């Protein structure tokens, strides 16, 4: 599944690129994610999402490569559910270019996911991705406007040791309802038939 998103940050390409090079500052701005370890170009972390009362937690690892000439970075990510059989792997490419508003960031994600989220399909995953990317962009903007060594923890991650679940309910609920419509309808039909048979037997 391929997903494309874009957003702008209120900084010139050079300043924005310097920020993106510092994964330790940028990672806490990603909603639902916590960076656990960072050693060179390798890292580990956790992601937590929820749909209504259902919550899913993932633990994974990744590597990052950067190209200063094109201001692009590539992330290879893989993870699995901490309580479940679901897995996820992704290749993410982010490219920064000059924009009248500052810097335009284009993000392309090649995603392979199994388990419960796989039922949502590309349309819902794109909508969910849009929401997460926009939250990420808002936090980056706040981070750029709040200089200082502790700004990432203050602006992006008020609870840096435990991820705060991203609620996908608003986007995913319509799909879940559609998938539940057929068995729900069958159940209602069965109830009607049983009631009709009971009325006939009483006669």
mmCIF file with all atom_site columns, C-alpha atoms in Angstrom:
data_model
loop_
_atom_site.group_PDB
_atom_site.id
_atom_site.type_symbol
_atom_site.label_atom_id
_atom_site.label_alt_id
_atom_site.label_comp_id
_atom_site.label_asym_id
_atom_site.label_entity_id
_atom_site.label_seq_id
_atom_site.pdbx_PDB_ins_code
_atom_site.Cartn_x
_atom_site.Cartn_y
_atom_site.Cartn_z
_atom_site.occupancy
_atom_site.B_iso_or_equiv
_atom_site.pdbx_formal_charge
_atom_site.auth_seq_id
_atom_site.auth_comp_id
_atom_site.auth_asym_id
_atom_site.auth_atom_id
_atom_site.pdbx_PDB_model_num
ATOM 1   C CA . UNK A 1 1   ? 0.000   0.000   0.000  1.00 0.00 ? 1   UNK A CA 1
ATOM 2   C CA . UNK A 1 2   ? 1.467   3.349   -1.045 1.00 0.00 ? 2   UNK A CA 1
ATOM 3   C CA . UNK A 1 3   ? 0.463   6.537   0.767  1.00 0.00 ? 3   UNK A CA 1
ATOM 4   C CA . UNK A 1 4   ? 1.413   10.110  -0.123 1.00 0.00 ? 4   UNK A CA 1
ATOM 5   C CA . UNK A 1 5   ? 1.179   13.122  2.192  1.00 0.00 ? 5   UNK A CA 1
ATOM 6   C CA . UNK A 1 6   ? 2.618   16.614  2.342  1.00 0.00 ? 6   UNK A CA 1
ATOM 7   C CA . UNK A 1 7   ? 2.798   19.545  4.740  1.00 0.00 ? 7   UNK A CA 1
ATOM 8   C CA . UNK A 1 8   ? 4.694   22.797  5.198  1.00 0.00 ? 8   UNK A CA 1
ATOM 9   C CA . UNK A 1 9   ? 6.795   24.087  8.072  1.00 0.00 ? 9   UNK A CA 1
ATOM 10  C CA . UNK A 1 10  ? 7.447   27.806  8.712  1.00 0.00 ? 10  UNK A CA 1
ATOM 11  C CA . UNK A 1 11  ? 11.207  27.686  8.222  1.00 0.00 ? 11  UNK A CA 1
ATOM 12  C CA . UNK A 1 12  ? 13.641  27.891  5.340  1.00 0.00 ? 12  UNK A CA 1
ATOM 13  C CA . UNK A 1 13  ? 14.829  24.612  3.771  1.00 0.00 ? 13  UNK A CA 1
ATOM 14  C CA . UNK A 1 14  ? 18.246  24.786  5.455  1.00 0.00 ? 14  UNK A CA 1
ATOM 15  C CA . UNK A 1 15  ? 16.794  25.288  8.940  1.00 0.00 ? 15  UNK A CA 1
ATOM 16  C CA . UNK A 1 16  ? 14.084  22.681  8.379  1.00 0.00 ? 16  UNK A CA 1
ATOM 17  C CA . UNK A 1 17  ? 16.654  20.173  7.145  1.00 0.00 ? 17  UNK A CA 1
ATOM 18  C CA . UNK A 1 18  ? 18.826  20.737  10.221 1.00 0.00 ? 18  UNK A CA 1
ATOM 19  C CA . UNK A 1 19  ? 15.786  19.965  12.381 1.00 0.00 ? 19  UNK A CA 1
ATOM 20  C CA . UNK A 1 20  ? 14.993  16.783  10.441 1.00 0.00 ? 20  UNK A CA 1
ATOM 21  C CA . UNK A 1 21  ? 18.587  15.619  10.827 1.00 0.00 ? 21  UNK A CA 1
ATOM 22  C CA . UNK A 1 22  ? 18.064  15.578  14.600 1.00 0.00 ? 22  UNK A CA 1
ATOM 23  C CA . UNK A 1 23  ? 15.886  12.496  14.974 1.00 0.00 ? 23  UNK A CA 1
ATOM 24  C CA . UNK A 1 24  ? 15.936  12.806  18.751 1.00 0.00 ? 24  UNK A CA 1
ATOM 25  C CA . UNK A 1 25  ? 14.087  16.142  18.498 1.00 0.00 ? 25  UNK A CA 1
ATOM 26  C CA . UNK A 1 26  ? 11.755  15.253  15.641 1.00 0.00 ? 26  UNK A CA 1
ATOM 27  C CA . UNK A 1 27  ? 10.605  11.767  16.726 1.00 0.00 ? 27  UNK A CA 1
ATOM 28  C CA . UNK A 1 28  ? 8.743   12.918  19.877 1.00 0.00 ? 28  UNK A CA 1
ATOM 29  C CA . UNK A 1 29  ? 6.562   15.108  17.652 1.00 0.00 ? 29  UNK A CA 1
ATOM 30  C CA . UNK A 1 30  ? 5.022   12.071  15.946 1.00 0.00 ? 30  UNK A CA 1
ATOM 31  C CA . UNK A 1 31  ? 1.594   11.418  17.528 1.00 0.00 ? 31  UNK A CA 1
ATOM 32  C CA . UNK A 1 32  ? 1.332   8.123   19.358 1.00 0.00 ? 32  UNK A CA 1
ATOM 33  C CA . UNK A 1 33  ? 5.062   7.380   19.133 1.00 0.00 ? 33  UNK A CA 1
ATOM 34  C CA . UNK A 1 34  ? 7.912   7.208   21.620 1.00 0.00 ? 34  UNK A CA 1
ATOM 35  C CA . UNK A 1 35  ? 11.587  6.886   20.718 1.00 0.00 ? 35  UNK A CA 1
ATOM 36  C CA . UNK A 1 36  ? 13.232  4.413   23.121 1.00 0.00 ? 36  UNK A CA 1
ATOM 37  C CA . UNK A 1 37  ? 16.786  4.166   21.818 1.00 0.00 ? 37  UNK A CA 1
ATOM 38  C CA . UNK A 1 38  ? 18.844  6.011   19.227 1.00 0.00 ? 38  UNK A CA 1
ATOM 39  C CA . UNK A 1 39  ? 22.303  4.807   18.234 1.00 0.00 ? 39  UNK A CA 1
ATOM 40  C CA . UNK A 1 40  ? 23.728  6.389   15.119 1.00 0.00 ? 40  UNK A CA 1
ATOM 41  C CA . UNK A 1 41  ? 21.315  5.693   12.280 1.00 0.00 ? 41  UNK A CA 1
ATOM 42  C CA . UNK A 1 42  ? 19.410  2.957   14.121 1.00 0.00 ? 42  UNK A CA 1
ATOM 43  C CA . UNK A 1 43  ? 16.582  3.355   16.601 1.00 0.00 ? 43  UNK A CA 1
ATOM 44  C CA . UNK A 1 44  ? 13.834  1.512   18.462 1.00 0.00 ? 44  UNK A CA 1
ATOM 45  C CA . UNK A 1 45  ? 10.469  2.780   19.606 1.00 0.00 ? 45  UNK A CA 1
ATOM 46  C CA . UNK A 1 46  ? 6.810   2.160   20.360 1.00 0.00 ? 46  UNK A CA 1
ATOM 47  C CA . UNK A 1 47  ? 3.540   3.250   18.754 1.00 0.00 ? 47  UNK A CA 1
ATOM 48  C CA . UNK A 1 48  ? 0.068   3.082   20.268 1.00 0.00 ? 48  UNK A CA 1
ATOM 49  C CA . UNK A 1 49  ? -3.265  3.539   18.459 1.00 0.00 ? 49  UNK A CA 1
ATOM 50  C CA . UNK A 1 50  ? -6.872  2.914   19.400 1.00 0.00 ? 50  UNK A CA 1
ATOM 51  C CA . UNK A 1 51  ? -10.259 2.539   17.741 1.00 0.00 ? 51  UNK A CA 1
ATOM 52  C CA . UNK A 1 52  ? -12.906 3.170   20.358 1.00 0.00 ? 52  UNK A CA 1
ATOM 53  C CA . UNK A 1 53  ? -12.218 0.806   23.238 1.00 0.00 ? 53  UNK A CA 1
ATOM 54  C CA . UNK A 1 54  ? -9.807  -1.342  21.179 1.00 0.00 ? 54  UNK A CA 1
ATOM 55  C CA . UNK A 1 55  ? -6.171  -0.405  21.698 1.00 0.00 ? 55  UNK A CA 1
ATOM 56  C CA . UNK A 1 56  ? -3.173  -1.676  19.744 1.00 0.00 ? 56  UNK A CA 1
ATOM 57  C CA . UNK A 1 57  ? 0.461   -1.242  20.763 1.00 0.00 ? 57  UNK A CA 1
ATOM 58  C CA . UNK A 1 58  ? 3.445   -1.864  18.518 1.00 0.00 ? 58  UNK A CA 1
ATOM 59  C CA . UNK A 1 59  ? 7.130   -2.188  19.281 1.00 0.00 ? 59  UNK A CA 1
ATOM 60  C CA . UNK A 1 60  ? 9.622   -1.853  16.473 1.00 0.00 ? 60  UNK A CA 1
ATOM 61  C CA . UNK A 1 61  ? 12.932  -0.717  15.085 1.00 0.00 ? 61  UNK A CA 1
ATOM 62  C CA . UNK A 1 62  ? 14.219  1.247   12.173 1.00 0.00 ? 62  UNK A CA 1
ATOM 63  C CA . UNK A 1 63  ? 17.133  2.764   10.316 1.00 0.00 ? 63  UNK A CA 1
ATOM 64  C CA . UNK A 1 64  ? 17.517  6.132   8.642  1.00 0.00 ? 64  UNK A CA 1
ATOM 65  C CA . UNK A 1 65  ? 19.657  7.302   5.732  1.00 0.00 ? 65  UNK A CA 1
ATOM 66  C CA . UNK A 1 66  ? 19.992  10.905  4.604  1.00 0.00 ? 66  UNK A CA 1
ATOM 67  C CA . UNK A 1 67  ? 20.927  12.687  1.374  1.00 0.00 ? 67  UNK A CA 1
ATOM 68  C CA . UNK A 1 68  ? 22.062  16.257  2.027  1.00 0.00 ? 68  UNK A CA 1
ATOM 69  C CA . UNK A 1 69  ? 22.207  17.122  -1.673 1.00 0.00 ? 69  UNK A CA 1
ATOM 70  C CA . UNK A 1 70  ? 18.493  16.451  -2.234 1.00 0.00 ? 70  UNK A CA 1
ATOM 71  C CA . UNK A 1 71  ? 17.397  17.124  1.379  1.00 0.00 ? 71  UNK A CA 1
ATOM 72  C CA . UNK A 1 72  ? 15.742  13.733  1.552  1.00 0.00 ? 72  UNK A CA 1
ATOM 73  C CA . UNK A 1 73  ? 15.707  11.031  4.182  1.00 0.00 ? 73  UNK A CA 1
ATOM 74  C CA . UNK A 1 74  ? 14.688  7.389   3.995  1.00 0.00 ? 74  UNK A CA 1
ATOM 75  C CA . UNK A 1 75  ? 13.450  5.323   6.914  1.00 0.00 ? 75  UNK A CA 1
ATOM 76  C CA . UNK A 1 76  ? 13.123  1.558   6.997  1.00 0.00 ? 76  UNK A CA 1
ATOM 77  C CA . UNK A 1 77  ? 10.689  0.520   9.731  1.00 0.00 ? 77  UNK A CA 1
ATOM 78  C CA . UNK A 1 78  ? 9.412   -2.785  11.067 1.00 0.00 ? 78  UNK A CA 1
ATOM 79  C CA . UNK A 1 79  ? 7.392   -3.718  14.117 1.00 0.00 ? 79  UNK A CA 1
ATOM 80  C CA . UNK A 1 80  ? 4.860   -6.068  15.646 1.00 0.00 ? 80  UNK A CA 1
ATOM 81  C CA . UNK A 1 81  ? 1.959   -5.894  18.075 1.00 0.00 ? 81  UNK A CA 1
ATOM 82  C CA . UNK A 1 82  ? 2.990   -6.334  21.697 1.00 0.00 ? 82  UNK A CA 1
ATOM 83  C CA . UNK A 1 83  ? -0.252  -8.253  22.335 1.00 0.00 ? 83  UNK A CA 1
ATOM 84  C CA . UNK A 1 84  ? -1.313  -9.802  19.078 1.00 0.00 ? 84  UNK A CA 1
ATOM 85  C CA . UNK A 1 85  ? -0.106  -11.282 15.812 1.00 0.00 ? 85  UNK A CA 1
ATOM 86  C CA . UNK A 1 86  ? -0.223  -8.089  13.751 1.00 0.00 ? 86  UNK A CA 1
ATOM 87  C CA . UNK A 1 87  ? 2.911   -6.845  12.001 1.00 0.00 ? 87  UNK A CA 1
ATOM 88  C CA . UNK A 1 88  ? 3.881   -3.706  10.145 1.00 0.00 ? 88  UNK A CA 1
ATOM 89  C CA . UNK A 1 89  ? 6.748   -2.758  7.874  1.00 0.00 ? 89  UNK A CA 1
ATOM 90  C CA . UNK A 1 90  ? 7.241   0.468   5.977  1.00 0.00 ? 90  UNK A CA 1
ATOM 91  C CA . UNK A 1 91  ? 9.670   2.403   3.854  1.00 0.00 ? 91  UNK A CA 1
ATOM 92  C CA . UNK A 1 92  ? 9.222   6.139   4.331  1.00 0.00 ? 92  UNK A CA 1
ATOM 93  C CA . UNK A 1 93  ? 10.821  8.798   2.130  1.00 0.00 ? 93  UNK A CA 1
ATOM 94  C CA . UNK A 1 94  ? 10.623  12.467  3.134  1.00 0.00 ? 94  UNK A CA 1
ATOM 95  C CA . UNK A 1 95  ? 11.818  15.166  0.734  1.00 0.00 ? 95  UNK A CA 1
ATOM 96  C CA . UNK A 1 96  ? 12.159  18.867  1.646  1.00 0.00 ? 96  UNK A CA 1
ATOM 97  C CA . UNK A 1 97  ? 11.852  21.628  -0.950 1.00 0.00 ? 97  UNK A CA 1
ATOM 98  C CA . UNK A 1 98  ? 11.539  25.419  -0.821 1.00 0.00 ? 98  UNK A CA 1
ATOM 99  C CA . UNK A 1 99  ? 8.004   26.794  -0.588 1.00 0.00 ? 99  UNK A CA 1
ATOM 100 C CA . UNK A 1 100 ? 6.547   30.329  -0.251 1.00 0.00 ? 100 UNK A CA 1
ATOM 101 C CA . UNK A 1 101 ? 5.306   29.318  3.215  1.00 0.00 ? 101 UNK A CA 1
ATOM 102 C CA . UNK A 1 102 ? 8.749   28.013  4.232  1.00 0.00 ? 102 UNK A CA 1
ATOM 103 C CA . UNK A 1 103 ? 9.521   24.396  3.425  1.00 0.00 ? 103 UNK A CA 1
ATOM 104 C CA . UNK A 1 104 ? 7.314   21.826  1.747  1.00 0.00 ? 104 UNK A CA 1
ATOM 105 C CA . UNK A 1 105 ? 7.760   18.293  3.090  1.00 0.00 ? 105 UNK A CA 1
ATOM 106 C CA . UNK A 1 106 ? 6.567   15.459  0.851  1.00 0.00 ? 106 UNK A CA 1
ATOM 107 C CA . UNK A 1 107 ? 6.237   12.056  2.479  1.00 0.00 ? 107 UNK A CA 1
ATOM 108 C CA . UNK A 1 108 ? 5.803   8.799   0.574  1.00 0.00 ? 108 UNK A CA 1
ATOM 109 C CA . UNK A 1 109 ? 5.112   5.630   2.562  1.00 0.00 ? 109 UNK A CA 1
ATOM 110 C CA . UNK A 1 110 ? 5.201   2.073   1.215  1.00 0.00 ? 110 UNK A CA 1
ATOM 111 C CA . UNK A 1 111 ? 3.247   0.219   3.898  1.00 0.00 ? 111 UNK A CA 1
ATOM 112 C CA . UNK A 1 112 ? 2.708   -3.470  4.545  1.00 0.00 ? 112 UNK A CA 1
ATOM 113 C CA . UNK A 1 113 ? 0.439   -4.191  7.507  1.00 0.00 ? 113 UNK A CA 1
ATOM 114 C CA . UNK A 1 114 ? -1.279  -7.296  8.859  1.00 0.00 ? 114 UNK A CA 1
ATOM 115 C CA . UNK A 1 115 ? -3.746  -7.842  11.667 1.00 0.00 ? 115 UNK A CA 1
ATOM 116 C CA . UNK A 1 116 ? -6.732  -5.732  12.643 1.00 0.00 ? 116 UNK A CA 1
ATOM 117 C CA . UNK A 1 117 ? -5.738  -2.437  10.919 1.00 0.00 ? 117 UNK A CA 1
ATOM 118 C CA . UNK A 1 118 ? -5.392  -4.242  7.565  1.00 0.00 ? 118 UNK A CA 1
ATOM 119 C CA . UNK A 1 119 ? -9.204  -4.336  7.196  1.00 0.00 ? 119 UNK A CA 1
ATOM 120 C CA . UNK A 1 120 ? -9.420  -0.548  6.915  1.00 0.00 ? 120 UNK A CA 1
ATOM 121 C CA . UNK A 1 121 ? -8.119  -0.354  3.326  1.00 0.00 ? 121 UNK A CA 1
ATOM 122 C CA . UNK A 1 122 ? -6.210  2.352   1.513  1.00 0.00 ? 122 UNK A CA 1
ATOM 123 C CA . UNK A 1 123 ? -8.865  5.077   1.750  1.00 0.00 ? 123 UNK A CA 1
ATOM 124 C CA . UNK A 1 124 ? -9.135  4.922   5.531  1.00 0.00 ? 124 UNK A CA 1
ATOM 125 C CA . UNK A 1 125 ? -5.371  4.522   5.957  1.00 0.00 ? 125 UNK A CA 1
ATOM 126 C CA . UNK A 1 126 ? -4.844  7.649   3.831  1.00 0.00 ? 126 UNK A CA 1
ATOM 127 C CA . UNK A 1 127 ? -7.340  9.606   5.944  1.00 0.00 ? 127 UNK A CA 1
ATOM 128 C CA . UNK A 1 128 ? -5.714  8.384   9.142  1.00 0.00 ? 128 UNK A CA 1
ATOM 129 C CA . UNK A 1 129 ? -2.299  9.277   7.737  1.00 0.00 ? 129 UNK A CA 1
ATOM 130 C CA . UNK A 1 130 ? -3.506  12.773  6.853  1.00 0.00 ? 130 UNK A CA 1
ATOM 131 C CA . UNK A 1 131 ? -4.666  13.363  10.422 1.00 0.00 ? 131 UNK A CA 1
ATOM 132 C CA . UNK A 1 132 ? -1.419  12.092  11.924 1.00 0.00 ? 132 UNK A CA 1
ATOM 133 C CA . UNK A 1 133 ? 0.743   14.075  9.488  1.00 0.00 ? 133 UNK A CA 1
ATOM 134 C CA . UNK A 1 134 ? -1.157  17.292  10.211 1.00 0.00 ? 134 UNK A CA 1
ATOM 135 C CA . UNK A 1 135 ? -0.740  16.794  13.964 1.00 0.00 ? 135 UNK A CA 1
ATOM 136 C CA . UNK A 1 136 ? 2.952   16.109  13.367 1.00 0.00 ? 136 UNK A CA 1
ATOM 137 C CA . UNK A 1 137 ? 3.276   19.301  11.281 1.00 0.00 ? 137 UNK A CA 1
ATOM 138 C CA . UNK A 1 138 ? 1.554   21.381  13.983 1.00 0.00 ? 138 UNK A CA 1
ATOM 139 C CA . UNK A 1 139 ? 3.944   20.072  16.627 1.00 0.00 ? 139 UNK A CA 1
ATOM 140 C CA . UNK A 1 140 ? 6.957   20.721  14.389 1.00 0.00 ? 140 UNK A CA 1
ATOM 141 C CA . UNK A 1 141 ? 5.780   24.299  13.916 1.00 0.00 ? 141 UNK A CA 1
ATOM 142 C CA . UNK A 1 142 ? 5.482   24.746  17.680 1.00 0.00 ? 142 UNK A CA 1
ATOM 143 C CA . UNK A 1 143 ? 8.928   23.194  18.123 1.00 0.00 ? 143 UNK A CA 1
ATOM 144 C CA . UNK A 1 144 ? 10.485  25.609  15.637 1.00 0.00 ? 144 UNK A CA 1
ATOM 145 C CA . UNK A 1 145 ? 8.981   28.502  17.569 1.00 0.00 ? 145 UNK A CA 1
ATOM 146 C CA . UNK A 1 146 ? 10.153  27.180  20.951 1.00 0.00 ? 146 UNK A CA 1
ATOM 147 C CA . UNK A 1 147 ? 13.961  27.074  20.906 1.00 0.00 ? 147 UNK A CA 1
ATOM 148 C CA . UNK A 1 148 ? 15.939  25.372  23.633 1.00 0.00 ? 148 UNK A CA 1
ATOM 149 C CA . UNK A 1 149 ? 17.371  21.936  24.480 1.00 0.00 ? 149 UNK A CA 1
ATOM 150 C CA . UNK A 1 150 ? 14.201  20.749  26.256 1.00 0.00 ? 150 UNK A CA 1
ATOM 151 C CA . UNK A 1 151 ? 11.735  22.061  23.699 1.00 0.00 ? 151 UNK A CA 1
ATOM 152 C CA . UNK A 1 152 ? 11.023  18.662  22.099 1.00 0.00 ? 152 UNK A CA 1
ATOM 153 C CA . UNK A 1 153 ? 9.968   17.111  25.411 1.00 0.00 ? 153 UNK A CA 1
ATOM 154 C CA . UNK A 1 154 ? 7.909   20.166  26.378 1.00 0.00 ? 154 UNK A CA 1
ATOM 155 C CA . UNK A 1 155 ? 6.183   20.816  23.045 1.00 0.00 ? 155 UNK A CA 1
ATOM 156 C CA . UNK A 1 156 ? 5.950   17.378  21.462 1.00 0.00 ? 156 UNK A CA 1
ATOM 157 C CA . UNK A 1 157 ? 5.859   14.769  24.166 1.00 0.00 ? 157 UNK A CA 1
ATOM 158 C CA . UNK A 1 158 ? 4.392   15.690  27.556 1.00 0.00 ? 158 UNK A CA 1
ATOM 159 C CA . UNK A 1 159 ? 4.654   11.976  28.536 1.00 0.00 ? 159 UNK A CA 1
ATOM 160 C CA . UNK A 1 160 ? 7.933   10.947  26.867 1.00 0.00 ? 160 UNK A CA 1
ATOM 161 C CA . UNK A 1 161 ? 8.191   7.492   28.493 1.00 0.00 ? 161 UNK A CA 1
ATOM 162 C CA . UNK A 1 162 ? 4.773   6.182   27.458 1.00 0.00 ? 162 UNK A CA 1
ATOM 163 C CA . UNK A 1 163 ? 3.102   6.831   24.089 1.00 0.00 ? 163 UNK A CA 1
ATOM 164 C CA . UNK A 1 164 ? -0.313  8.455   24.151 1.00 0.00 ? 164 UNK A CA 1
ATOM 165 C CA . UNK A 1 165 ? -2.589  6.444   21.872 1.00 0.00 ? 165 UNK A CA 1
ATOM 166 C CA . UNK A 1 166 ? -3.693  8.054   18.610 1.00 0.00 ? 166 UNK A CA 1
ATOM 167 C CA . UNK A 1 167 ? -7.477  7.671   18.383 1.00 0.00 ? 167 UNK A CA 1
ATOM 168 C CA . UNK A 1 168 ? -8.398  6.412   14.899 1.00 0.00 ? 168 UNK A CA 1
ATOM 169 C CA . UNK A 1 169 ? -12.057 6.014   15.761 1.00 0.00 ? 169 UNK A CA 1
ATOM 170 C CA . UNK A 1 170 ? -13.409 8.971   13.780 1.00 0.00 ? 170 UNK A CA 1
ATOM 171 C CA . UNK A 1 171 ? -11.802 7.720   10.584 1.00 0.00 ? 171 UNK A CA 1
ATOM 172 C CA . UNK A 1 172 ? -12.108 3.959   11.067 1.00 0.00 ? 172 UNK A CA 1
ATOM 173 C CA . UNK A 1 173 ? -15.575 3.703   12.627 1.00 0.00 ? 173 UNK A CA 1
ATOM 174 C CA . UNK A 1 174 ? -17.517 3.978   9.319  1.00 0.00 ? 174 UNK A CA 1
ATOM 175 C CA . UNK A 1 175 ? -15.544 1.038   7.911  1.00 0.00 ? 175 UNK A CA 1
ATOM 176 C CA . UNK A 1 176 ? -16.109 -1.053  11.012 1.00 0.00 ? 176 UNK A CA 1
ATOM 177 C CA . UNK A 1 177 ? -19.823 -0.295  10.862 1.00 0.00 ? 177 UNK A CA 1
ATOM 178 C CA . UNK A 1 178 ? -20.010 -1.289  7.203  1.00 0.00 ? 178 UNK A CA 1
ATOM 179 C CA . UNK A 1 179 ? -18.202 -4.556  7.921  1.00 0.00 ? 179 UNK A CA 1
ATOM 180 C CA . UNK A 1 180 ? -20.566 -5.210  10.821 1.00 0.00 ? 180 UNK A CA 1
ATOM 181 C CA . UNK A 1 181 ? -23.682 -4.386  8.786  1.00 0.00 ? 181 UNK A CA 1
ATOM 182 C CA . UNK A 1 182 ? -24.020 -7.811  7.102  1.00 0.00 ? 182 UNK A CA 1
ATOM 183 C CA . UNK A 1 183 ? -23.728 -9.975  10.251 1.00 0.00 ? 183 UNK A CA 1
ATOM 184 C CA . UNK A 1 184 ? -25.917 -7.503  12.134 1.00 0.00 ? 184 UNK A CA 1
ATOM 185 C CA . UNK A 1 185 ? -28.569 -7.671  9.414  1.00 0.00 ? 185 UNK A CA 1
ATOM 186 C CA . UNK A 1 186 ? -28.413 -11.470 9.418  1.00 0.00 ? 186 UNK A CA 1
ATOM 187 C CA . UNK A 1 187 ? -28.872 -11.483 13.176 1.00 0.00 ? 187 UNK A CA 1
ATOM 188 C CA . UNK A 1 188 ? -31.919 -9.200  12.918 1.00 0.00 ? 188 UNK A CA 1
ATOM 189 C CA . UNK A 1 189 ? -33.446 -11.392 10.207 1.00 0.00 ? 189 UNK A CA 1
ATOM 190 C CA . UNK A 1 190 ? -32.940 -14.469 12.384 1.00 0.00 ? 190 UNK A CA 1
ATOM 191 C CA . UNK A 1 191 ? -34.641 -12.731 15.308 1.00 0.00 ? 191 UNK A CA 1
ATOM 192 C CA . UNK A 1 192 ? -37.628 -11.772 13.125 1.00 0.00 ? 192 UNK A CA 1
ATOM 193 C CA . UNK A 1 193 ? -37.951 -15.328 11.763 1.00 0.00 ? 193 UNK A CA 1
ATOM 194 C CA . UNK A 1 194 ? -37.807 -16.845 15.251 1.00 0.00 ? 194 UNK A CA 1
ATOM 195 C CA . UNK A 1 195 ? -40.448 -14.441 16.509 1.00 0.00 ? 195 UNK A CA 1
ATOM 196 C CA . UNK A 1 196 ? -42.690 -15.231 13.527 1.00 0.00 ? 196 UNK A CA 1
ATOM 197 C CA . UNK A 1 197 ? -42.356 -18.977 14.115 1.00 0.00 ? 197 UNK A CA 1
ATOM 198 C CA . UNK A 1 198 ? -43.197 -18.515 17.768 1.00 0.00 ? 198 UNK A CA 1
ATOM 199 C CA . UNK A 1 199 ? -46.365 -16.558 16.909 1.00 0.00 ? 199 UNK A CA 1
ATOM 200 C CA . UNK A 1 200 ? -47.445 -19.304 14.470 1.00 0.00 ? 200 UNK A CA 1
ATOM 201 C CA . UNK A 1 201 ? -46.856 -22.043 17.037 1.00 0.00 ? 201 UNK A CA 1
ATOM 202 C CA . UNK A 1 202 ? -49.017 -20.182 19.563 1.00 0.00 ? 202 UNK A CA 1
ATOM 203 C CA . UNK A 1 203 ? -51.866 -20.083 17.048 1.00 0.00 ? 203 UNK A CA 1
#
